[in-house]
Amino acid sequence: MSAFSSIALDRLNEAQRRAVCFGAADGAGRFRSGPLLVIAGAGTGKTATLAHRVAHLVTQGVDPMRILLLTFSRRAAQEMTRRAEQLLMQAFAAGTARPPTVRLPWAGTFHSIGARLLRQLAPRIGLDASFGILDRGDAADLIDVIRFERGLSTKERRFPRKDTCLAIYSHRVNTGWPLERVLKEQFPWCVDCADDLRGLFRDYVARKQANGVLDYDDLLLWWQIAMNDAALAREVGARFDHVLVDEFQDTNALQAGILAAIKPGGDGLTVVGDDAQSIYSFRAADVANILDFPRRFDPPAQSITLELNYRSVQPVLDASNALIAEAERGHRKTLRAQRGDGARPQLVTVADEREQSNWVADRILRHREAGVPLKRQAVLFRSNHHSDALEVELARRNIPFVKHGGLRFLEAAHIKDMLSVLRWAEHPRNGIAAFRALQLMSGFGPAHARRCLDHLSHQADPAAPSSFLAALASFMPPRAAREQWHGFVELMTQLLDSRARWPAQMTPLREWYQPLLELRHDDATVRAADLDMLQAVAGDFATRERFLTELTLDPPQASGDLSDGALQDEDYLILSTVHSAKGQEWDAVYVLNVTDGNFPNEYATARRESVDEERRLLYVAMTRSRDALYLLEPQRWYVTQQARYGPTYVHAARSRFLSRPVLACFDRVAPDSDERALPGAAECVEGAVQRQPTPGQKPPAGAADAVPAVEARLAVDVAGRLRDMW
């Protein structure tokens, strides 16, 4: 046994070791393996297993340059690489002849790796190697321009807005379904718009190609279509002896097709994931990819299941196991707690959302006093607006919180402004970035911006920086922009200088933009802090192209993601949608509104597949908890549509997912129960009072008058829930 094996592998359980060591040396001494599926249950050490496998492959003589590691976030790829390097350093210190570090140049997201390969293959697939990449906001704006040009914004019948059009396009591309099926199953109110949408998307594709840009989905689509050429597919597949895929349950049809093309026999292909955590069908993820993976090869792929959970106590896992066991289809697993026994989870019945907010806030503070920091507690919810009432209550009690699932950092106007200039400099044909960059200056409206772009198209060769700059300098800007124009031309000269170093180019850009920031925004000081962080992040990338590509494909969710919490309170609660909480864990977890209509969402009940995914969504929420788990079920919802009668209410139905076997795993409590202890902070709740909601129960006297304004805003809002679907 090698030094690496004796040090690192002994830390793994038996199933993890089998996954890490799967394969053997061939007759030439090269380490080979067939297709492997690792079913990694929640909290079973998936990241550690993948990192150990990468390190093990290197110790067996596999060249790190020939390992392709595909993840769903840049941060995940960095963490895998960091852990693998650390393992190899430990092996080296123990006397192995292997080098102390490993670099995985082909570790990244599907989209990031796709962008790199497409730039290399560009001349052979009719693509400009310097293509720009549109983020989601820019792509939607381009669709909106074409939507207006085609007269679709003035039709007598309602036509979908730009974001819906982009969602339809994206779903069509990533599923491979015909447009009619996408509309019928996902956007039924748009079925009559099929012909107009097809024309819109045709023009959208043409406009992207004319501007030399790809959108987020194109990075997979171009890659997948390129792999339809057998010679190209063999060439790309031959680059990599081993391909490892993280979160395989989240792959879509395009990603599965790419893997099948480059590794048709499954040689060296290892995929890791958990079908029970497949919750992204709205992004076109297909759970069938992981469910059917073993049968796609002959002989079938080897399957190894990780069931030893290192996160949660056993009662939390018992409830989670009972919930997922009722799914109609899946790779069966029973999670076992390495940490042993603990407090039973609680199903808390409350009168309404106001009482739910009060109870959760009380319990959060009690856990805090018992030694559980706010950062180790999280409130999870199905839809973003479900936390509105709680946010008001938290503010009243001076409980700081951070909410995940809101405005993304790159959607802020001042950030998009800076990036538009960089994108135009990186790719002078990118008319979309140019259109925004030009309008930053005084006097430049859409008409003058279009006039400038027309001038450049006739006078400049975008492939020749000197020609482009000469044409830019010869343009006559509007009178109000003439003082700023000279500075802008000088800035572009610096950005297009091949001798300019990165990230030093950020300094002249920042100096040019600062006066515009102060002119355009009243809160310029606050926004300047965001630009400081953007400039600091730029230093993490070797080139401008990598910076723009990675920031577009894997953006931070908020400015706080870049500041590492430096600007936050010393302690703060986490509020998050369940989708945004995947992959996280907390000591205490509160799940709001666990009632039918929310879990499962009322719009997901028409199809069996959708109900199955809603079950998995609740499973993901429950398995985020280490010690204490609370499911909250309000008994009624206040509605105010008929204001002349005053606020009224409707009764909530118990979630269909809370069957008898699942309920048997919970303690049933109500707010006035004699709760003498805190699960996860002290001993388990003893003698919790069980109380069932009374059918037809009326609110106490004065309850309607006592409902604050926020409750009226939180009434069951059909239009709002429709927006949440898309």
XYZ file of C-alpha atoms in Angstrom:
726
model
C 0.000 0.000 0.000
C 1.418 3.429 -0.970
C 2.016 6.200 1.524
C -0.915 8.065 0.024
C -3.222 5.123 0.577
C -2.149 4.597 4.166
C -2.682 8.256 5.076
C -5.650 9.429 3.055
C -7.790 6.395 2.329
C -7.944 5.279 5.944
C -10.085 8.327 6.650
C -12.789 7.089 4.276
C -15.527 4.580 4.937
C -15.662 1.344 2.986
C -18.078 2.600 0.279
C -16.042 5.769 -0.244
C -12.823 3.755 -0.600
C -14.405 1.547 -3.250
C -15.467 4.620 -5.210
C -12.064 6.289 -4.876
C -10.068 3.197 -5.901
C -12.386 1.947 -8.646
C -10.342 0.789 -11.647
C -6.959 -0.887 -12.163
C -3.753 -0.631 -14.181
C -3.853 -2.113 -17.690
C -1.131 -4.162 -19.350
C 0.853 -1.015 -20.127
C 0.688 0.144 -16.536
C -1.883 2.870 -17.203
C -4.729 3.256 -14.706
C -8.055 2.521 -16.390
C -11.662 2.251 -15.268
C -15.040 1.667 -16.792
C -18.150 3.803 -16.187
C -18.902 4.406 -12.499
C -21.992 5.885 -10.860
C -21.588 7.064 -7.258
C -24.948 7.656 -5.578
C -23.947 10.106 -2.848
C -26.753 10.643 -0.367
C -27.092 13.979 1.403
C -24.177 14.672 3.736
C -22.272 11.496 2.828
C -18.983 13.159 1.903
C -19.411 13.585 -1.839
C -16.816 16.353 -2.144
C -14.266 14.411 -0.094
C -14.836 11.311 -2.215
C -14.314 13.179 -5.491
C -11.211 14.971 -4.200
C -9.727 11.684 -2.987
C -10.446 10.072 -6.342
C -8.642 12.866 -8.185
C -5.652 12.532 -5.846
C -5.714 8.738 -6.158
C -5.693 8.948 -9.961
C -2.624 11.185 -9.839
C -0.814 8.801 -7.486
C -1.564 6.010 -9.954
C 0.289 7.902 -12.680
C -2.577 9.734 -14.403
C -1.410 13.066 -15.801
C -3.457 15.887 -14.177
C -3.609 17.497 -17.634
C -5.643 14.493 -18.755
C -8.260 14.722 -15.992
C -11.469 16.587 -16.823
C -13.447 17.598 -13.726
C -16.889 19.076 -14.458
C -18.821 20.869 -11.725
C -21.756 23.257 -11.488
C -19.881 26.154 -9.873
C -16.389 27.549 -10.097
C -16.190 27.466 -6.315
C -16.847 23.714 -6.298
C -14.066 23.118 -8.824
C -11.684 25.213 -6.756
C -12.591 23.317 -3.592
C -12.048 19.925 -5.276
C -8.668 21.053 -6.579
C -7.635 22.494 -3.212
C -8.492 19.287 -1.391
C -6.721 17.112 -3.946
C -3.600 19.261 -3.690
C -3.698 19.033 0.092
C -3.978 15.244 -0.023
C -1.025 14.965 -2.368
C 1.070 17.274 -0.220
C 0.392 14.987 2.744
C 1.380 11.994 0.655
C 4.588 13.697 -0.404
C 5.439 14.537 3.191
C 5.042 10.856 4.058
C 7.723 9.863 1.565
C 5.913 9.239 -1.708
C 7.793 10.082 -4.904
C 4.831 12.027 -6.256
C 5.009 15.834 -6.559
C 3.566 17.768 -3.613
C 0.937 19.664 -5.628
C -1.376 19.023 -8.513
C -2.847 21.500 -10.961
C -6.070 20.599 -12.685
C -6.205 22.941 -15.678
C -9.373 21.239 -16.905
C -11.434 21.644 -13.728
C -14.451 23.932 -14.007
C -18.112 24.263 -14.824
C -19.626 22.743 -17.956
C -20.053 26.235 -19.381
C -16.538 27.377 -18.515
C -14.918 24.272 -20.005
C -17.205 24.598 -23.014
C -16.059 28.180 -23.579
C -12.395 27.123 -23.491
C -12.883 24.227 -25.880
C -14.936 26.311 -28.281
C -12.199 28.938 -28.487
C -9.715 26.180 -29.353
C -12.019 24.520 -31.875
C -13.393 27.795 -33.277
C -11.683 27.740 -36.712
C -13.017 24.239 -37.343
C -16.623 24.934 -36.424
C -17.105 28.353 -38.053
C -16.809 30.378 -34.861
C -14.788 33.511 -34.127
C -12.324 32.499 -31.392
C -12.667 35.909 -29.729
C -16.437 35.570 -29.266
C -18.052 37.488 -26.430
C -20.426 35.979 -23.903
C -23.787 37.506 -23.025
C -25.003 37.244 -19.463
C -28.690 36.568 -18.835
C -29.558 40.246 -18.521
C -27.893 41.198 -21.807
C -29.482 38.240 -23.580
C -32.931 39.286 -22.363
C -32.293 42.874 -23.463
C -31.300 41.709 -26.947
C -34.475 39.645 -27.203
C -36.458 42.708 -26.107
C -34.938 44.807 -28.903
C -35.858 42.183 -31.507
C -39.272 41.745 -29.907
C -39.891 45.473 -30.442
C -38.510 45.464 -33.989
C -40.840 42.621 -34.981
C -43.864 44.473 -33.597
C -44.535 41.822 -30.974
C -44.763 44.399 -28.195
C -47.785 46.056 -29.838
C -49.850 42.980 -30.712
C -53.523 43.005 -29.786
C -53.110 39.785 -27.816
C -50.744 39.482 -24.897
C -47.244 38.396 -25.885
C -44.636 37.122 -23.398
C -42.134 39.645 -22.081
C -38.393 39.406 -22.681
C -37.510 37.262 -19.644
C -40.245 34.749 -20.449
C -39.129 34.619 -24.059
C -35.568 33.916 -22.899
C -36.801 31.212 -20.522
C -38.733 29.535 -23.344
C -35.707 29.708 -25.620
C -33.420 28.329 -22.905
C -35.762 25.451 -22.101
C -36.072 24.569 -25.770
C -32.280 24.542 -26.197
C -31.406 22.618 -23.031
C -34.109 19.953 -23.228
C -33.974 19.418 -26.979
C -37.772 19.330 -26.999
C -39.732 20.781 -29.934
C -40.945 24.297 -29.231
C -44.558 23.123 -29.195
C -43.842 20.650 -26.377
C -41.985 23.258 -24.326
C -44.940 25.611 -24.608
C -47.535 22.952 -23.875
C -45.814 21.545 -20.785
C -44.034 24.579 -19.377
C -45.654 27.722 -20.809
C -49.235 26.733 -21.763
C -50.487 30.324 -21.953
C -47.967 30.954 -24.730
C -49.075 28.068 -26.971
C -50.749 30.410 -29.460
C -47.503 32.409 -29.790
C -45.473 29.535 -31.255
C -45.046 30.990 -34.752
C -44.094 34.453 -33.503
C -41.689 32.976 -30.958
C -40.016 30.852 -33.611
C -39.435 33.938 -35.732
C -38.185 35.883 -32.710
C -35.687 33.148 -31.822
C -34.540 32.895 -35.430
C -33.692 36.598 -35.451
C -32.123 36.325 -31.998
C -29.718 33.646 -33.218
C -28.870 35.682 -36.320
C -28.253 38.837 -34.274
C -25.919 37.003 -31.885
C -23.921 35.636 -34.777
C -23.705 39.053 -36.405
C -22.331 40.490 -33.169
C -19.925 37.616 -32.611
C -21.393 36.666 -29.235
C -22.753 33.536 -27.589
C -25.221 33.413 -24.758
C -25.070 31.122 -21.730
C -26.936 28.285 -23.447
C -24.898 28.554 -26.653
C -21.781 27.382 -24.819
C -23.391 23.976 -24.366
C -25.315 23.984 -27.630
C -22.276 24.765 -29.788
C -20.215 22.209 -27.868
C -22.848 19.504 -28.228
C -23.389 20.145 -31.940
C -19.638 20.171 -32.534
C -19.442 16.745 -30.886
C -21.881 15.421 -33.491
C -18.812 15.234 -35.722
C -17.320 11.860 -34.840
C -13.744 12.951 -35.544
C -14.005 16.021 -33.314
C -15.676 13.991 -30.565
C -12.879 11.403 -30.649
C -10.275 14.157 -30.571
C -11.789 15.849 -27.529
C -12.401 12.531 -25.769
C -8.810 11.459 -26.401
C -7.548 14.495 -24.502
C -8.852 13.069 -21.241
C -8.169 9.684 -19.676
C -10.645 10.356 -16.890
C -13.778 12.514 -16.802
C -15.385 13.167 -13.420
C -18.781 14.863 -13.128
C -20.144 16.375 -9.932
C -23.892 16.840 -9.225
C -24.810 14.594 -12.123
C -28.491 14.716 -11.175
C -28.518 18.352 -12.319
C -27.345 17.697 -15.880
C -29.608 18.393 -18.842
C -29.949 16.747 -22.244
C -27.133 18.799 -23.786
C -24.672 17.924 -21.036
C -25.594 14.249 -21.137
C -25.163 14.284 -24.923
C -21.712 15.847 -24.626
C -20.565 13.168 -22.187
C -21.984 10.402 -24.363
C -20.118 11.792 -27.385
C -16.673 12.154 -25.794
C -16.877 8.942 -23.756
C -19.300 6.696 -25.658
C -18.086 3.525 -23.963
C -17.858 5.129 -20.540
C -14.090 4.566 -20.284
C -12.787 6.624 -17.374
C -16.186 8.242 -16.808
C -17.171 8.757 -13.147
C -20.394 10.571 -12.292
C -21.414 11.497 -8.760
C -24.800 12.703 -7.605
C -28.041 11.990 -5.785
C -31.306 11.545 -7.647
C -33.132 12.432 -4.406
C -31.716 15.962 -4.703
C -32.688 16.643 -8.321
C -34.649 19.901 -7.997
C -33.769 21.971 -11.054
C -36.136 20.852 -13.792
C -37.055 24.516 -14.314
C -33.492 24.847 -15.606
C -34.080 21.802 -17.836
C -32.212 19.366 -15.570
C -33.341 15.798 -16.295
C -33.349 13.351 -13.380
C -33.503 10.494 -15.933
C -29.820 11.128 -16.680
C -28.798 9.718 -13.308
C -31.644 7.218 -12.994
C -30.850 5.582 -16.326
C -27.055 5.974 -16.294
C -26.124 2.351 -15.470
C -28.238 0.967 -18.331
C -26.633 3.194 -20.967
C -23.558 0.990 -21.155
C -22.964 -2.642 -21.996
C -22.119 -4.101 -19.573
C -23.975 -1.724 -17.209
C -22.002 0.841 -15.261
C -20.856 -0.056 -11.767
C -22.914 1.639 -9.020
C -21.675 2.448 -5.515
C -24.007 4.017 -2.939
C -22.792 6.255 -0.113
C -25.228 6.054 2.811
C -23.175 7.012 5.892
C -24.217 10.582 6.659
C -21.722 12.841 8.452
C -24.060 15.826 8.827
C -27.312 15.060 10.593
C -28.475 13.221 13.692
C -30.410 10.007 13.102
C -33.947 11.316 13.883
C -33.568 13.936 11.132
C -32.422 11.215 8.750
C -35.277 8.911 9.793
C -37.794 11.576 8.764
C -35.921 12.272 5.530
C -35.657 8.567 4.701
C -39.390 8.103 5.299
C -40.199 11.039 3.025
C -38.054 9.971 0.062
C -39.004 6.299 0.387
C -42.456 7.210 -0.918
C -41.059 8.523 -4.217
C -42.215 6.448 -7.171
C -38.770 6.102 -8.710
C -35.190 6.423 -7.549
C -31.962 4.735 -6.489
C -32.932 3.372 -3.090
C -30.795 4.344 -0.133
C -31.159 4.567 3.646
C -29.067 7.244 5.266
C -27.349 6.325 8.546
C -26.005 8.938 10.943
C -22.319 8.748 11.778
C -23.063 11.197 14.632
C -25.658 8.916 16.225
C -28.912 9.821 17.963
C -30.309 13.264 18.681
C -33.517 15.258 18.992
C -36.569 14.329 16.962
C -37.657 16.919 14.397
C -40.788 18.900 15.144
C -43.895 19.610 13.087
C -45.158 22.920 14.466
C -48.790 23.831 13.853
C -49.475 27.578 14.006
C -52.600 29.612 13.433
C -51.352 31.774 10.571
C -48.293 33.411 9.036
C -48.082 36.049 11.755
C -47.932 33.394 14.459
C -45.448 31.458 12.331
C -43.147 34.491 12.234
C -43.431 35.040 15.978
C -42.728 31.395 16.773
C -39.709 31.193 14.469
C -38.232 34.438 15.822
C -38.718 33.232 19.411
C -37.070 29.907 18.686
C -34.160 31.533 16.845
C -33.384 33.679 19.884
C -33.722 30.719 22.254
C -31.257 28.708 20.194
C -28.910 31.687 20.165
C -29.008 31.934 23.950
C -28.375 28.180 24.123
C -25.137 28.604 22.193
C -26.205 28.233 18.547
C -25.012 31.349 16.634
C -27.389 32.985 14.190
C -25.019 31.989 11.363
C -25.627 28.347 12.247
C -29.401 28.750 11.825
C -31.379 29.047 8.600
C -34.971 29.662 7.582
C -35.872 27.978 4.302
C -38.916 28.527 2.093
C -40.382 27.352 -1.202
C -40.831 30.778 -2.832
C -38.977 34.021 -2.317
C -41.963 36.020 -1.012
C -42.743 33.484 1.735
C -40.288 35.201 4.079
C -41.853 38.687 3.821
C -43.734 38.562 7.132
C -40.780 36.999 8.913
C -38.418 39.698 7.628
C -40.614 42.357 9.233
C -40.602 40.468 12.529
C -36.833 39.949 12.441
C -36.284 43.657 11.834
C -38.576 44.501 14.756
C -36.530 42.251 17.049
C -33.167 43.500 15.784
C -32.187 40.080 14.406
C -29.831 40.691 11.444
C -30.206 38.407 8.454
C -28.852 37.751 4.984
C -31.256 36.580 2.309
C -30.152 34.358 -0.557
C -32.056 34.294 -3.811
C -32.462 38.053 -4.334
C -30.740 40.508 -6.681
C -27.539 39.162 -8.136
C -24.406 41.257 -7.831
C -23.869 41.444 -11.592
C -27.398 42.776 -12.129
C -26.509 46.065 -10.414
C -26.376 48.891 -12.964
C -22.956 50.228 -11.982
C -21.371 46.774 -12.203
C -22.923 46.160 -15.635
C -21.642 49.569 -16.746
C -18.022 48.725 -15.940
C -18.244 45.265 -17.458
C -19.809 46.556 -20.677
C -16.700 48.656 -21.390
C -14.415 45.701 -20.691
C -16.503 43.401 -22.884
C -16.417 45.841 -25.778
C -12.653 46.191 -25.479
C -12.252 42.420 -25.320
C -14.410 41.897 -28.391
C -14.924 45.010 -30.583
C -17.697 43.279 -32.568
C -19.812 43.034 -29.416
C -22.375 45.646 -30.359
C -24.549 44.813 -27.348
C -21.826 45.772 -24.857
C -20.934 48.790 -27.003
C -24.540 50.003 -27.036
C -24.550 50.186 -23.235
C -21.006 51.547 -22.882
C -21.641 54.453 -25.258
C -24.785 55.532 -23.445
C -22.844 56.026 -20.217
C -21.690 59.399 -21.542
C -23.758 62.575 -21.491
C -25.828 63.188 -24.599
C -25.538 59.611 -25.831
C -28.990 58.134 -26.239
C -29.947 55.069 -28.288
C -29.959 57.059 -31.561
C -26.440 58.459 -31.127
C -25.156 55.083 -29.912
C -26.578 53.417 -33.023
C -25.028 56.149 -35.219
C -21.621 55.467 -33.651
C -21.925 51.717 -34.191
C -22.948 52.259 -37.814
C -19.901 54.499 -38.272
C -17.605 51.849 -36.837
C -19.131 49.092 -38.959
C -18.258 51.048 -42.116
C -14.916 52.535 -41.086
C -13.261 49.985 -38.799
C -11.847 46.502 -38.987
C -12.721 44.991 -35.577
C -9.903 42.491 -35.940
C -7.341 45.312 -36.204
C -7.149 47.437 -33.024
C -5.444 50.341 -34.803
C -8.220 50.511 -37.399
C -10.909 50.301 -34.729
C -9.323 53.056 -32.633
C -8.848 55.330 -35.650
C -12.515 54.955 -36.550
C -13.527 55.596 -32.946
C -11.395 58.774 -32.805
C -12.884 60.056 -36.076
C -16.479 59.794 -34.864
C -18.195 63.086 -34.054
C -19.991 62.569 -30.714
C -23.041 64.593 -29.609
C -22.204 68.048 -28.300
C -22.857 67.139 -24.633
C -20.359 64.261 -24.779
C -17.455 65.988 -26.503
C -15.513 66.657 -23.322
C -15.908 63.012 -22.218
C -15.252 61.557 -25.663
C -11.523 62.240 -25.726
C -11.130 60.477 -22.370
C -13.162 57.513 -23.606
C -11.049 57.120 -26.752
C -7.916 57.260 -24.601
C -9.384 54.631 -22.270
C -10.180 52.279 -25.161
C -6.642 52.813 -26.475
C -5.248 51.609 -23.169
C -7.658 48.668 -22.965
C -6.837 47.542 -26.517
C -3.073 47.829 -26.037
C -1.678 44.293 -26.321
C 1.154 45.303 -23.984
C -1.241 46.325 -21.191
C -1.164 44.027 -18.190
C -4.152 42.589 -16.399
C -5.603 43.547 -13.923
C -3.816 46.910 -14.153
C -6.329 47.829 -16.883
C -8.993 48.156 -14.203
C -7.332 51.310 -12.839
C -7.840 53.618 -15.867
C -11.341 52.213 -16.334
C -12.211 52.976 -12.725
C -10.758 56.505 -12.982
C -12.805 57.151 -16.144
C -16.039 55.768 -14.702
C -15.887 57.396 -11.221
C -17.165 60.834 -12.351
C -19.974 59.128 -14.275
C -20.869 57.073 -11.207
C -21.212 60.243 -9.129
C -23.254 61.892 -11.866
C -25.629 58.964 -12.425
C -26.239 57.698 -8.880
C -27.153 59.508 -5.660
C -25.649 56.685 -3.579
C -22.322 56.763 -5.425
C -20.311 56.171 -2.234
C -22.117 52.923 -1.512
C -21.826 51.760 -5.105
C -18.124 52.636 -5.156
C -17.567 49.950 -2.522
C -18.975 47.393 -4.972
C -16.535 48.593 -7.606
C -13.680 48.216 -5.106
C -14.670 44.583 -4.660
C -14.993 44.055 -8.405
C -11.493 45.448 -8.893
C -10.135 43.186 -6.148
C -11.768 40.118 -7.709
C -10.177 40.954 -11.066
C -6.805 40.172 -9.526
C -7.831 36.530 -9.099
C -7.735 35.959 -12.870
C -4.716 35.755 -15.145
C -6.360 37.465 -18.122
C -9.233 39.796 -18.904
C -10.877 37.102 -20.995
C -10.895 34.634 -18.073
C -12.239 37.320 -15.747
C -15.130 38.218 -18.038
C -15.911 34.596 -18.878
C -15.887 33.246 -15.330
C -17.737 36.211 -13.858
C -20.459 35.802 -16.476
C -20.775 32.031 -16.165
C -20.468 31.755 -12.380
C -21.349 35.148 -10.892
C -21.453 35.932 -7.170
C -25.000 35.991 -5.845
C -24.518 39.299 -4.040
C -21.844 41.782 -3.161
C -21.498 40.025 0.176
C -20.137 36.990 -1.671
C -17.125 39.081 -2.623
C -16.565 40.685 0.765
C -16.391 37.399 2.698
C -18.800 38.785 5.272
C -16.556 41.735 6.184
C -19.402 44.194 5.774
C -21.966 42.078 7.616
C -23.003 42.131 11.262
C -20.822 39.983 13.509
C -23.600 37.387 13.489
C -26.576 37.049 11.182
C -29.382 34.642 10.371
C -29.648 32.973 6.962
C -32.864 33.257 4.966
C -32.912 31.232 1.763
C -35.076 29.577 -0.808
C -34.614 25.818 -0.761
C -33.103 25.930 -4.236
C -30.415 28.348 -3.057
C -29.780 26.294 0.092
C -28.747 23.128 -1.722
C -25.266 22.029 -0.687
C -25.408 23.986 2.600
C -25.919 22.874 6.199
C -26.900 24.493 9.492
C -27.341 23.360 13.087
C -30.986 24.474 13.194
C -33.278 24.661 10.168
C -36.816 26.074 10.007
C -38.920 25.296 6.914
C -41.836 27.691 6.412
C -45.316 26.979 5.046
C -45.176 23.189 4.770
C -48.749 22.918 3.530
C -50.375 21.683 0.357
C -50.045 24.431 -2.212
C -46.525 25.211 -1.074
C -45.064 21.703 -0.612
C -45.992 20.673 -3.251
C -46.487 23.957 -5.033
C -50.056 24.144 -6.326
C -48.864 24.632 -9.895
C -46.797 21.454 -9.793
C -49.585 19.014 -9.012
C -50.824 18.333 -12.542
C -47.932 16.019 -13.467
C -46.481 13.105 -11.523
C -42.936 14.148 -12.400
C -43.519 17.594 -10.923
C -44.937 16.195 -7.688
C -41.909 13.897 -7.405
C -39.606 16.885 -7.730
C -41.539 18.808 -5.087
C -41.015 15.852 -2.735
C -37.306 16.003 -3.469
C -37.350 19.737 -2.763
C -38.734 19.147 0.740
C -36.179 16.358 1.195
C -33.366 18.770 0.345
C -34.729 21.284 2.875
C -34.911 18.684 5.649
C -31.454 17.248 5.029
C -29.816 20.679 5.488
C -30.268 20.282 9.264
C -27.545 18.941 11.531
C -29.350 18.923 14.901
C -32.710 20.682 14.997
C -35.360 20.558 12.290
C -38.699 22.377 12.393
C -41.440 22.189 9.776
C -44.015 24.971 10.145
C -47.613 24.473 8.977
C -49.949 27.489 9.229
C -53.593 26.512 9.583
C -55.047 29.404 7.642
C -54.175 32.093 5.115
C -55.665 35.573 5.186
C -57.082 36.889 1.912
C -58.168 40.458 1.196
C -59.500 40.384 -2.326
C -62.954 41.426 -1.075
C -61.870 44.274 1.159
C -65.407 45.532 1.845
C -66.015 42.471 4.013
C -62.707 42.887 5.858
C -59.854 40.369 5.866
C -61.041 36.780 5.639
C -59.150 33.529 5.617
C -59.044 30.093 4.082
C -57.911 26.910 5.770
C -54.667 25.315 4.685
C -54.512 21.620 3.908
C -51.806 19.444 5.395
C -49.044 18.657 2.912
C -49.662 15.381 1.092
C -46.004 14.576 1.770
C -46.684 14.332 5.516
C -48.051 10.800 5.377
C -48.456 8.619 8.462
C -44.977 7.062 8.176
C -43.454 10.515 7.850
C -45.524 12.014 10.679
C -44.434 9.160 12.938
C -40.896 10.586 12.768
C -41.944 14.005 14.121
C -42.938 15.418 17.466
C -46.144 17.375 16.986
C -46.204 20.696 18.827
C -48.213 23.884 18.955
C -47.086 27.338 20.069
C -48.624 26.996 23.551
C -46.994 23.595 24.156
C -44.887 23.168 27.265
C -41.557 23.148 25.395
C -38.956 22.905 28.119
C -35.888 22.183 25.995
C -34.283 23.019 22.707
C -33.542 20.178 20.271
C -29.950 20.363 19.203
C -29.034 22.730 22.030
C -30.087 20.628 25.016
C -32.212 17.533 25.511
C -35.097 16.483 23.308
C -38.521 18.070 23.899
C -40.420 15.975 26.424
C -44.145 15.727 26.599
C -44.828 18.041 23.692
C -48.547 18.718 23.425
C -50.119 17.352 20.287
C -52.895 19.406 18.817
C -54.760 18.954 15.543
C -56.285 21.908 13.692
C -60.011 22.056 14.178
C -61.974 21.935 10.915
C -63.846 25.177 10.420
C -62.079 26.846 13.325
C -62.640 30.619 13.361
C -60.020 33.175 14.287
C -60.312 34.602 17.805
C -62.271 37.781 18.332
C -60.421 40.767 16.957
C -58.028 38.622 14.943
C -59.080 40.148 11.644
C -58.603 43.668 12.964
C -55.199 42.725 14.392
C -53.773 41.572 11.076
C -51.011 44.075 10.184
C -50.649 45.545 6.712
C -47.957 43.069 5.801
C -50.433 40.210 6.184
C -52.677 41.765 3.543
C -49.688 41.948 1.237
C -48.991 38.265 1.910
C -52.448 37.025 0.910
C -52.669 34.130 -1.521
C -51.715 35.904 -4.740
C -52.273 33.821 -7.861
C -50.461 36.290 -10.134
C -47.459 36.318 -7.820
C -47.247 32.559 -7.781
C -47.443 32.495 -11.542
C -44.409 34.768 -11.623
C -42.583 32.418 -9.252
C -43.105 29.540 -11.672
C -41.017 31.175 -14.355
